Short mmCIF file of C-alpha atoms in Angstrom, two decimals:
data_model
loop_
_atom_site.label_atom_id
_atom_site.label_comp_id
_atom_site.label_asym_id
_atom_site.label_seq_id
_atom_site.Cartn_x
_atom_site.Cartn_y
_atom_site.Cartn_z
CA MET N 24 -7.95 13.32 -17.49
CA SER N 25 -10.04 12.37 -14.47
CA GLN N 26 -13.59 13.66 -14.11
CA PRO N 27 -15.38 14.46 -10.85
CA ILE N 28 -17.62 11.56 -9.92
CA ALA N 29 -20.47 13.92 -9.04
CA SER N 30 -20.43 15.45 -12.55
CA LEU N 31 -20.15 12.01 -14.15
CA LEU N 32 -23.12 10.66 -12.22
CA PHE N 33 -25.05 13.86 -12.92
CA ARG N 34 -24.58 13.53 -16.69
CA ARG N 35 -25.44 9.83 -16.70
CA VAL N 36 -28.66 10.39 -14.74
CA PHE N 37 -29.64 13.59 -16.59
CA LYS N 38 -30.97 11.95 -19.79
CA TRP N 39 -33.05 9.48 -17.83
CA VAL N 40 -34.46 12.23 -15.67
CA ILE N 41 -35.36 14.28 -18.77
CA LEU N 42 -37.10 11.27 -20.29
CA CYS N 43 -39.00 10.72 -17.05
CA ILE N 44 -39.94 14.40 -17.00
CA LEU N 45 -41.32 14.22 -20.54
CA LEU N 46 -43.28 11.08 -19.80
CA PHE N 47 -44.61 12.48 -16.54
CA SER N 48 -45.48 15.83 -18.17
CA SER N 49 -47.23 14.09 -21.06
CA LEU N 50 -49.24 11.93 -18.69
CA GLN N 51 -50.07 14.92 -16.53
CA ALA N 52 -51.06 16.95 -19.60
CA TYR N 53 -53.34 14.16 -20.81
CA LEU N 54 -55.00 13.87 -17.42
CA ASN N 55 -55.36 17.66 -17.23
CA TYR N 56 -56.82 17.70 -20.74
CA ARG N 57 -59.48 15.15 -19.79
CA ALA N 58 -60.30 17.04 -16.58
CA ILE N 59 -60.45 20.39 -18.37
CA GLU N 60 -62.59 18.91 -21.13
CA ARG N 61 -65.06 17.50 -18.59
CA ASN N 62 -65.17 20.83 -16.75
CA PHE N 63 -65.59 22.62 -20.07
CA ASP N 64 -68.56 20.51 -21.09
CA MET N 65 -70.11 20.76 -17.64
CA THR N 66 -69.68 24.53 -17.68
CA ILE N 67 -71.37 24.83 -21.09
CA ARG N 68 -74.29 22.69 -19.99
CA ASP N 69 -74.61 24.55 -16.68
CA VAL N 70 -74.71 27.84 -18.56
CA ALA N 71 -77.32 26.47 -20.97
CA ASN N 72 -79.47 25.04 -18.20
CA THR N 73 -79.30 28.37 -16.35
CA HIS N 74 -80.58 30.42 -19.35
CA ILE N 75 -83.19 27.94 -20.73
CA PRO N 76 -85.90 28.75 -18.07
CA LEU N 77 -85.47 32.48 -18.74
CA LEU N 78 -85.59 31.96 -22.50
CA SER N 79 -88.69 29.80 -22.06
CA LEU N 80 -90.52 32.69 -20.34
CA ALA N 81 -89.23 35.25 -22.82
CA ILE N 82 -90.35 33.21 -25.84
CA TRP N 83 -93.72 32.34 -24.22
CA ASP N 84 -94.42 35.99 -23.50
CA ILE N 85 -92.86 37.02 -26.80
CA GLU N 86 -90.53 39.46 -25.10
CA LEU N 87 -87.96 40.07 -27.82
CA GLN N 88 -85.81 42.33 -25.67
CA ALA N 89 -85.49 39.65 -22.98
CA ILE N 90 -84.55 37.07 -25.61
CA HIS N 91 -81.77 39.28 -27.01
CA LYS N 92 -80.55 39.99 -23.49
CA GLN N 93 -80.23 36.26 -22.77
CA ILE N 94 -78.39 35.76 -26.07
CA SER N 95 -76.04 38.62 -25.18
CA LEU N 96 -75.35 37.06 -21.77
CA LEU N 97 -74.65 33.69 -23.41
CA THR N 98 -72.15 35.11 -25.93
CA LYS N 99 -70.27 36.92 -23.22
CA ASN N 100 -69.09 33.49 -22.10
CA THR N 101 -65.73 33.00 -23.83
CA ASN N 102 -66.45 29.32 -24.34
CA ILE N 103 -69.54 30.07 -26.52
CA ALA N 104 -68.82 31.49 -29.95
CA TYR N 105 -72.31 31.62 -31.48
CA VAL N 106 -75.96 31.27 -30.29
CA VAL N 107 -79.05 30.48 -32.37
CA ILE N 108 -82.55 30.60 -30.77
CA LYS N 109 -85.37 29.17 -32.83
CA ALA N 110 -88.92 29.70 -31.53
CA SER N 111 -91.69 27.21 -32.32
CA THR N 112 -93.49 30.08 -34.11
CA GLY N 113 -90.71 30.15 -36.70
CA GLN N 114 -88.84 33.17 -35.39
CA GLN N 115 -85.04 32.90 -35.16
CA PHE N 116 -82.70 34.90 -32.95
CA VAL N 117 -78.88 34.81 -33.35
CA GLY N 118 -75.87 36.24 -31.56
CA GLY N 119 -72.08 36.00 -31.48
CA ASN N 120 -69.52 35.25 -34.22
CA GLY N 121 -71.34 33.26 -36.86
CA GLY N 122 -68.15 32.57 -38.86
CA GLN N 123 -67.04 29.91 -36.40
CA SER N 124 -70.21 27.85 -36.62
CA ILE N 125 -68.81 25.52 -39.30
CA SER N 126 -65.65 24.29 -37.62
CA ASP N 127 -66.62 24.41 -33.93
CA GLU N 128 -68.80 22.01 -31.92
CA HIS N 129 -72.59 22.48 -32.04
CA LEU N 130 -74.78 21.68 -29.03
CA MET N 131 -78.58 21.54 -29.27
CA PHE N 132 -80.93 22.17 -26.30
CA ASP N 133 -84.78 22.06 -26.21
CA ILE N 134 -86.61 25.00 -24.64
CA PRO N 135 -89.68 23.61 -22.80
CA ALA N 136 -92.86 25.48 -21.97
CA PRO N 137 -92.76 27.58 -18.78
CA ASP N 138 -95.09 25.30 -16.93
CA GLY N 139 -93.36 22.19 -18.21
CA VAL N 140 -96.56 20.97 -19.74
CA GLY N 141 -97.14 20.97 -23.41
CA PRO N 142 -94.86 21.08 -26.38
CA ARG N 143 -91.55 22.88 -26.39
CA VAL N 144 -91.50 26.54 -27.25
CA GLY N 145 -88.25 26.43 -29.18
CA THR N 146 -84.60 25.21 -29.46
CA MET N 147 -81.25 26.68 -28.54
CA GLU N 148 -78.11 25.92 -30.56
CA LEU N 149 -74.76 26.73 -28.97
CA VAL N 150 -71.57 26.79 -31.02
CA VAL N 151 -68.72 26.00 -28.62
CA ASP N 152 -65.27 27.57 -29.22
CA ARG N 153 -62.87 24.66 -28.69
CA SER N 154 -59.81 26.89 -29.15
CA VAL N 155 -60.39 28.16 -25.63
CA LEU N 156 -60.25 24.58 -24.40
CA HIS N 157 -57.02 23.98 -26.34
CA HIS N 158 -55.45 27.14 -24.99
CA GLU N 159 -56.38 26.11 -21.46
CA VAL N 160 -54.90 22.67 -22.01
CA MET N 161 -51.64 24.13 -23.38
CA ARG N 162 -51.47 26.64 -20.54
CA SER N 163 -51.95 23.83 -18.03
CA PHE N 164 -49.32 21.72 -19.81
CA PHE N 165 -46.73 24.47 -19.75
CA ILE N 166 -47.47 25.23 -16.11
CA VAL N 167 -46.98 21.57 -15.22
CA LEU N 168 -43.83 21.43 -17.34
CA ALA N 169 -42.42 24.55 -15.71
CA GLU N 170 -43.20 23.21 -12.25
CA VAL N 171 -41.58 19.87 -13.04
CA LEU N 172 -38.52 21.52 -14.58
CA LEU N 173 -38.16 23.89 -11.65
CA LEU N 174 -38.53 21.01 -9.21
CA THR N 175 -36.02 18.99 -11.24
CA VAL N 176 -33.50 21.84 -11.15
CA PHE N 177 -33.80 22.09 -7.39
CA ILE N 178 -33.56 18.30 -7.00
CA PHE N 179 -30.52 18.11 -9.26
CA ALA N 180 -28.85 20.99 -7.46
CA ALA N 181 -29.48 19.28 -4.12
CA VAL N 182 -28.33 15.89 -5.42
CA PHE N 183 -25.22 17.41 -7.02
CA THR N 184 -24.34 19.21 -3.79
CA ILE N 185 -24.89 16.08 -1.72
CA LEU N 186 -22.86 13.97 -4.14
CA ARG N 187 -19.96 16.41 -4.01
CA ARG N 188 -20.10 16.67 -0.24
CA ASP N 189 -20.75 13.05 0.70
CA LEU N 190 -19.15 11.17 -2.21
CA GLU N 191 -16.79 13.16 -4.39
CA ARG N 192 -15.00 15.03 -1.60
CA PRO N 193 -14.31 11.90 0.56
CA MET N 194 -13.26 9.91 -2.52
CA ARG N 195 -10.89 12.70 -3.60
CA GLN N 196 -9.40 12.81 -0.10
CA LEU N 197 -8.95 9.05 -0.24
CA ALA N 198 -7.34 9.25 -3.70
CA ASP N 199 -4.96 12.05 -2.60
CA PHE N 200 -4.02 10.11 0.52
CA VAL N 201 -3.24 6.95 -1.46
CA LYS N 202 -1.33 8.91 -4.13
CA ASN N 203 0.87 10.69 -1.57
CA LEU N 204 1.34 7.66 0.71
CA GLN N 205 5.01 6.68 0.88
CA ALA N 206 6.33 3.18 1.43
CA ASN N 207 8.11 4.13 4.66
CA LYS N 208 4.89 5.70 6.04
CA ILE N 209 2.48 2.89 5.24
CA ALA N 210 1.14 2.96 8.81
CA THR N 211 -0.04 6.60 8.52
CA ARG N 212 -3.68 6.66 9.61
CA LEU N 213 -6.31 7.56 7.01
CA ASP N 214 -8.70 10.19 8.39
CA LEU N 215 -11.30 11.82 6.12
CA GLU N 216 -12.83 15.24 6.78
CA LEU N 217 -16.53 14.40 7.06
CA GLY N 218 -19.48 16.56 8.02
CA PRO N 219 -20.71 16.85 11.61
CA ARG N 220 -23.91 14.96 10.73
CA HIS N 221 -22.14 12.23 8.84
CA VAL N 222 -23.77 8.79 8.99
CA TYR N 223 -21.78 5.59 8.60
CA ASN N 224 -22.01 4.49 4.94
CA GLU N 225 -20.13 2.73 2.14
CA ILE N 226 -17.36 5.36 2.18
CA ASP N 227 -16.62 4.37 5.75
CA LEU N 228 -16.56 0.72 4.66
CA VAL N 229 -13.90 1.63 2.08
CA VAL N 230 -11.91 3.55 4.72
CA ASP N 231 -12.17 0.67 7.20
CA GLY N 232 -11.08 -1.76 4.50
CA PHE N 233 -8.11 0.44 3.62
CA ARG N 234 -7.10 0.72 7.28
CA THR N 235 -7.35 -3.06 7.63
CA MET N 236 -5.12 -3.40 4.56
CA GLN N 237 -2.64 -0.92 6.10
CA ASP N 238 -2.51 -2.91 9.34
CA ARG N 239 -1.95 -6.16 7.47
CA LEU N 240 0.72 -4.60 5.27
CA GLN N 241 2.44 -3.14 8.33
CA LYS N 242 2.42 -6.50 10.08
CA HIS N 243 3.67 -8.19 6.92
CA ILE N 244 6.48 -5.63 6.59
CA GLU N 245 7.41 -6.06 10.25
CA ASN N 246 7.41 -9.84 9.82
CA GLN N 247 9.50 -9.51 6.68
CA ASP N 248 11.89 -7.13 8.45
CA ALA N 249 12.23 -9.57 11.32
CA LEU N 250 12.69 -12.43 8.87
CA VAL N 251 15.28 -10.48 6.88
CA SER N 252 17.08 -9.54 10.09
CA GLU N 253 17.04 -13.17 11.21
CA ARG N 254 18.25 -14.37 7.82
CA THR N 255 20.92 -11.67 7.78
CA THR N 256 22.12 -12.73 11.21
CA GLN N 257 22.15 -16.36 10.15
CA LEU N 258 23.99 -15.47 6.96
CA GLN N 259 26.51 -13.39 8.88
CA GLN N 260 27.03 -16.22 11.33
CA ALA N 261 27.45 -18.64 8.44
CA MET N 262 29.90 -16.25 6.77
CA ASP N 263 31.81 -15.91 10.04
CA ARG N 264 31.92 -19.68 10.44
CA LEU N 265 32.97 -20.09 6.83
CA LYS N 266 35.63 -17.44 7.20
CA LYS N 267 36.84 -19.03 10.41
CA LEU N 268 36.97 -22.42 8.73
CA SER N 269 38.91 -20.95 5.83
CA VAL N 270 41.63 -19.54 8.12
CA THR N 271 41.54 -22.15 10.90
CA ASP N 272 43.17 -25.55 11.13
CA VAL N 273 40.34 -28.05 11.51
CA LEU N 274 42.22 -30.41 13.84
CA THR N 275 43.90 -28.06 16.29
CA GLY N 276 41.75 -24.92 16.05
CA CYS N 277 44.67 -22.57 15.55
CA TYR N 278 45.22 -20.46 12.45
CA ASN N 279 46.38 -22.03 9.20
CA ARG N 280 49.00 -21.10 6.62
CA LEU N 281 46.49 -19.09 4.57
CA PHE N 282 45.71 -16.84 7.53
CA PHE N 283 49.43 -16.38 8.17
CA ASN N 284 49.99 -15.25 4.57
CA GLU N 285 47.14 -12.74 4.86
CA ARG N 286 47.89 -11.27 8.29
CA MET N 287 51.65 -11.43 8.65
CA PRO N 288 52.41 -8.70 6.05
CA GLY N 289 50.25 -6.33 8.10
CA GLU N 290 52.18 -7.19 11.29
CA MET N 291 55.45 -6.52 9.46
CA HIS N 292 54.15 -3.22 8.08
CA ARG N 293 53.05 -1.98 11.52
CA ALA N 294 56.35 -3.00 13.14
CA ILE N 295 58.34 -1.19 10.45
CA ARG N 296 56.15 1.92 10.37
CA TYR N 297 56.01 2.44 14.13
CA GLU N 298 59.49 0.94 14.82
CA ARG N 299 58.06 -1.75 17.10
CA ASP N 300 59.54 -5.07 18.12
CA LEU N 301 58.30 -8.19 16.39
CA ALA N 302 59.39 -11.76 17.03
CA VAL N 303 58.42 -15.16 15.66
CA VAL N 304 58.92 -18.61 17.16
CA PHE N 305 59.18 -21.74 15.05
CA CYS N 306 58.51 -24.95 16.98
CA ASP N 307 58.40 -28.62 16.09
CA ILE N 308 57.30 -31.72 18.02
CA ASP N 309 60.28 -33.99 18.54
CA PHE N 310 60.14 -37.39 16.83
CA PHE N 311 56.54 -36.83 15.74
CA LYS N 312 56.91 -39.12 12.73
CA SER N 313 57.83 -42.02 14.97
CA VAL N 314 54.72 -41.34 17.08
CA ASN N 315 52.54 -41.72 14.00
CA ASP N 316 54.44 -44.79 12.85
CA GLN N 317 54.41 -46.52 16.26
CA TYR N 318 51.04 -45.50 17.71
CA GLY N 319 49.00 -44.50 14.66
CA HIS N 320 47.63 -41.24 13.35
CA ALA N 321 44.83 -41.08 15.93
CA VAL N 322 47.41 -40.80 18.70
CA GLY N 323 49.34 -38.38 16.51
CA ASP N 324 46.26 -36.18 16.22
CA ASP N 325 45.83 -36.23 20.01
CA VAL N 326 49.45 -35.17 20.39
CA LEU N 327 48.91 -32.20 18.06
CA ILE N 328 45.78 -31.13 19.91
CA VAL N 329 47.25 -31.18 23.40
CA PHE N 330 50.45 -29.59 22.10
CA VAL N 331 48.51 -26.60 20.70
CA GLU N 332 46.57 -26.25 23.96
CA SER N 333 49.85 -26.16 25.87
CA LEU N 334 51.29 -23.45 23.61
CA GLN N 335 48.17 -21.27 23.76
CA ARG N 336 48.37 -21.02 27.55
CA GLU N 337 51.44 -18.80 27.18
CA LEU N 338 49.96 -16.47 24.53
CA ARG N 339 48.58 -13.01 25.24
CA ALA N 340 44.92 -12.76 24.32
CA GLU N 341 44.13 -10.64 21.22
CA ILE N 342 47.89 -9.97 20.73
CA ASP N 343 49.88 -13.14 20.10
CA TRP N 344 48.67 -15.74 17.60
CA LEU N 345 49.54 -19.30 16.68
CA VAL N 346 49.72 -20.85 13.21
CA ARG N 347 49.97 -24.46 12.14
CA TYR N 348 52.62 -23.95 9.50
CA GLY N 349 52.63 -27.50 8.25
CA GLY N 350 52.46 -31.04 9.69
CA GLU N 351 53.88 -30.88 13.22
CA GLU N 352 55.48 -27.44 12.67
CA PHE N 353 53.92 -24.40 14.32
CA LEU N 354 54.73 -20.71 14.08
CA ILE N 355 54.04 -18.28 16.91
CA VAL N 356 53.83 -14.55 16.13
CA LEU N 357 54.66 -12.23 19.06
CA PRO N 358 54.01 -8.52 18.27
CA GLU N 359 55.59 -5.89 20.54
CA THR N 360 58.08 -8.53 21.73
CA SER N 361 61.88 -8.32 21.71
CA LEU N 362 64.16 -11.30 21.13
CA PRO N 363 65.00 -11.91 24.83
CA ALA N 364 61.29 -11.74 25.74
CA ALA N 365 60.43 -14.08 22.90
CA ILE N 366 63.11 -16.58 24.05
CA GLU N 367 61.59 -16.51 27.53
CA VAL N 368 58.11 -17.21 26.11
CA ALA N 369 59.52 -20.09 24.04
CA GLU N 370 61.32 -21.50 27.05
CA ARG N 371 58.14 -21.50 29.13
CA MET N 372 56.37 -23.28 26.32
CA ARG N 373 59.14 -25.89 26.12
CA LEU N 374 59.00 -26.53 29.85
CA ASN N 375 55.22 -26.86 29.77
CA VAL N 376 55.43 -29.42 27.00
CA GLU N 377 58.21 -31.38 28.69
CA ARG N 378 56.67 -31.32 32.15
CA ASP N 379 52.92 -31.43 31.57
CA LEU N 380 52.27 -32.84 28.12
CA LYS N 381 51.46 -36.51 28.60
CA VAL N 382 49.26 -38.15 25.96
CA PRO N 383 47.31 -41.26 27.08
CA LEU N 384 47.92 -44.41 25.03
CA PRO N 385 45.45 -47.24 24.35
CA ASP N 386 47.40 -49.56 26.71
CA GLY N 387 46.88 -47.18 29.65
CA GLN N 388 50.37 -45.68 29.59
CA HIS N 389 51.22 -42.06 28.76
CA LEU N 390 53.40 -40.73 26.02
CA ASN N 391 55.79 -37.96 27.02
CA ILE N 392 56.30 -35.28 24.37
CA THR N 393 59.06 -32.69 23.91
CA ALA N 394 59.47 -29.91 21.36
CA SER N 395 62.23 -27.81 19.82
CA PHE N 396 61.99 -24.03 19.30
CA GLY N 397 63.71 -21.49 17.05
CA VAL N 398 63.27 -17.77 17.79
CA ALA N 399 63.97 -14.77 15.54
CA GLU N 400 63.47 -11.03 15.93
CA ARG N 401 62.75 -8.64 13.07
CA LEU N 402 65.86 -6.78 12.00
CA ALA N 403 65.97 -3.49 10.14
CA ASP N 404 66.60 -5.06 6.75
CA ASP N 405 64.32 -8.07 7.26
CA THR N 406 61.56 -9.12 4.95
CA LEU N 407 58.83 -11.55 5.90
CA GLU N 408 60.68 -14.37 4.17
CA THR N 409 64.04 -13.65 5.82
CA LEU N 410 62.44 -13.35 9.29
CA VAL N 411 60.65 -16.70 9.00
CA GLN N 412 63.70 -18.30 7.42
CA ARG N 413 65.93 -17.23 10.32
CA ALA N 414 63.51 -18.65 12.89
CA ASP N 415 63.41 -21.88 10.87
CA GLN N 416 67.21 -22.03 10.85
CA TRP N 417 67.34 -21.60 14.62
CA LEU N 418 64.80 -24.42 14.91
CA TYR N 419 66.99 -26.65 12.74
CA PHE N 420 69.95 -25.72 14.91
CA SER N 421 67.96 -26.60 18.04
CA LYS N 422 67.10 -30.03 16.59
CA SER N 423 70.72 -30.61 15.52
CA LEU N 424 71.89 -30.01 19.10
CA GLY N 425 69.67 -32.76 20.47
CA ARG N 426 66.14 -31.31 20.45
CA ASN N 427 63.98 -30.22 23.43
CA GLN N 428 65.60 -26.80 23.60
CA VAL N 429 65.19 -23.18 22.51
CA GLN N 430 67.68 -21.53 20.16
CA PRO N 431 69.23 -19.09 20.31
CA ALA N 432 69.69 -19.65 23.99
CA SER N 433 69.43 -16.74 26.37
CA GLY N 434 73.22 -16.26 26.52
CA ARG N 435 73.82 -16.19 22.80
CA VAL N 436 70.97 -14.08 21.41
CA THR N 437 73.35 -12.09 19.21
CA GLN N 438 74.97 -15.08 17.55
CA ASP N 439 74.58 -15.29 13.80
CA VAL N 440 72.92 -18.60 12.89
CA GLU N 441 74.71 -18.70 9.56
CA SER N 442 78.08 -18.96 11.34
CA LEU N 443 77.03 -22.10 13.22
#
């Protein structure tokens, strides 16, 4: 369980403060004792010196009443417990509590003659009551101790209040802010509730350091977000390129057999579900094998490339699509297209190839290319295999009739290929 920092500091400092108080009080008591002792001795001597001239006259004149009066005045002083006056004639006068004369301090004073000339007229013995001195010392000690304790209480109360206001409260605000700070709000500004007379101190250094850390974290997060976004875009582009490579013929750029197998079932399903027309065109470059054998595969590759470009000029963007089915065989898928319309498209393609497709040869001449086409339309009972097979059969029929033609021809679109 966490403890308030003000209370923790208070407890840690308390024992040292108490020790300092005891040392200070002891030193102060010792100094007071010495001062009180000096004052005590000076007071006793001042009292003695004040009464000696009067006692000198009283003893010289043998005025017993005056002597007893001086003794009475001396014993009224609380510091003097017992008084003994001895005259030079042998007379002795006493006063006070004689029982304390054994344990207390004895002070002896000579009583000179009144004129100061001649022998002394007597002696005065004062028995000093040191218990008064001790009581005064203890009273002074306790007064000092009470003053120090009272001052300490006020100081501790002030320090505790200041610690709570200027240290504990800001630190608790900082701790609560950090504890409740969420990852998606890292840029939230840290503002502490400080007093109107607040002076810039170490708490502000901590706050400034935390704000600097927030700014750096925010910039780092933004940089990471930008980097992740860039990497994601690059990855998506790489995935798109990889996907395109996986479904695209590398040489010609048209779709490959894999793409046909993935997409064609969907075209069939849509045509069947919505009762739409769907046609396919099988085409083949005439005598392509002889081109490879006579001119080499490099020329053969050029023939394939320009042939695909010629076919694509007749396709509808985002609707029709072209597949390299294998070798020099290509399959054209024409959604929303009836058989007569598909035959017309195939015928335009054939004419383009025959008229415009001229492949340059290394010797400067040009190779003229022709192609054969077989067209089939989806029938009610067709499957994907039967539709493609029928287009392939029409292509074979076109090649058997001499190539460079489209079958079925426009006038015989209803003829059954199996009867040929």
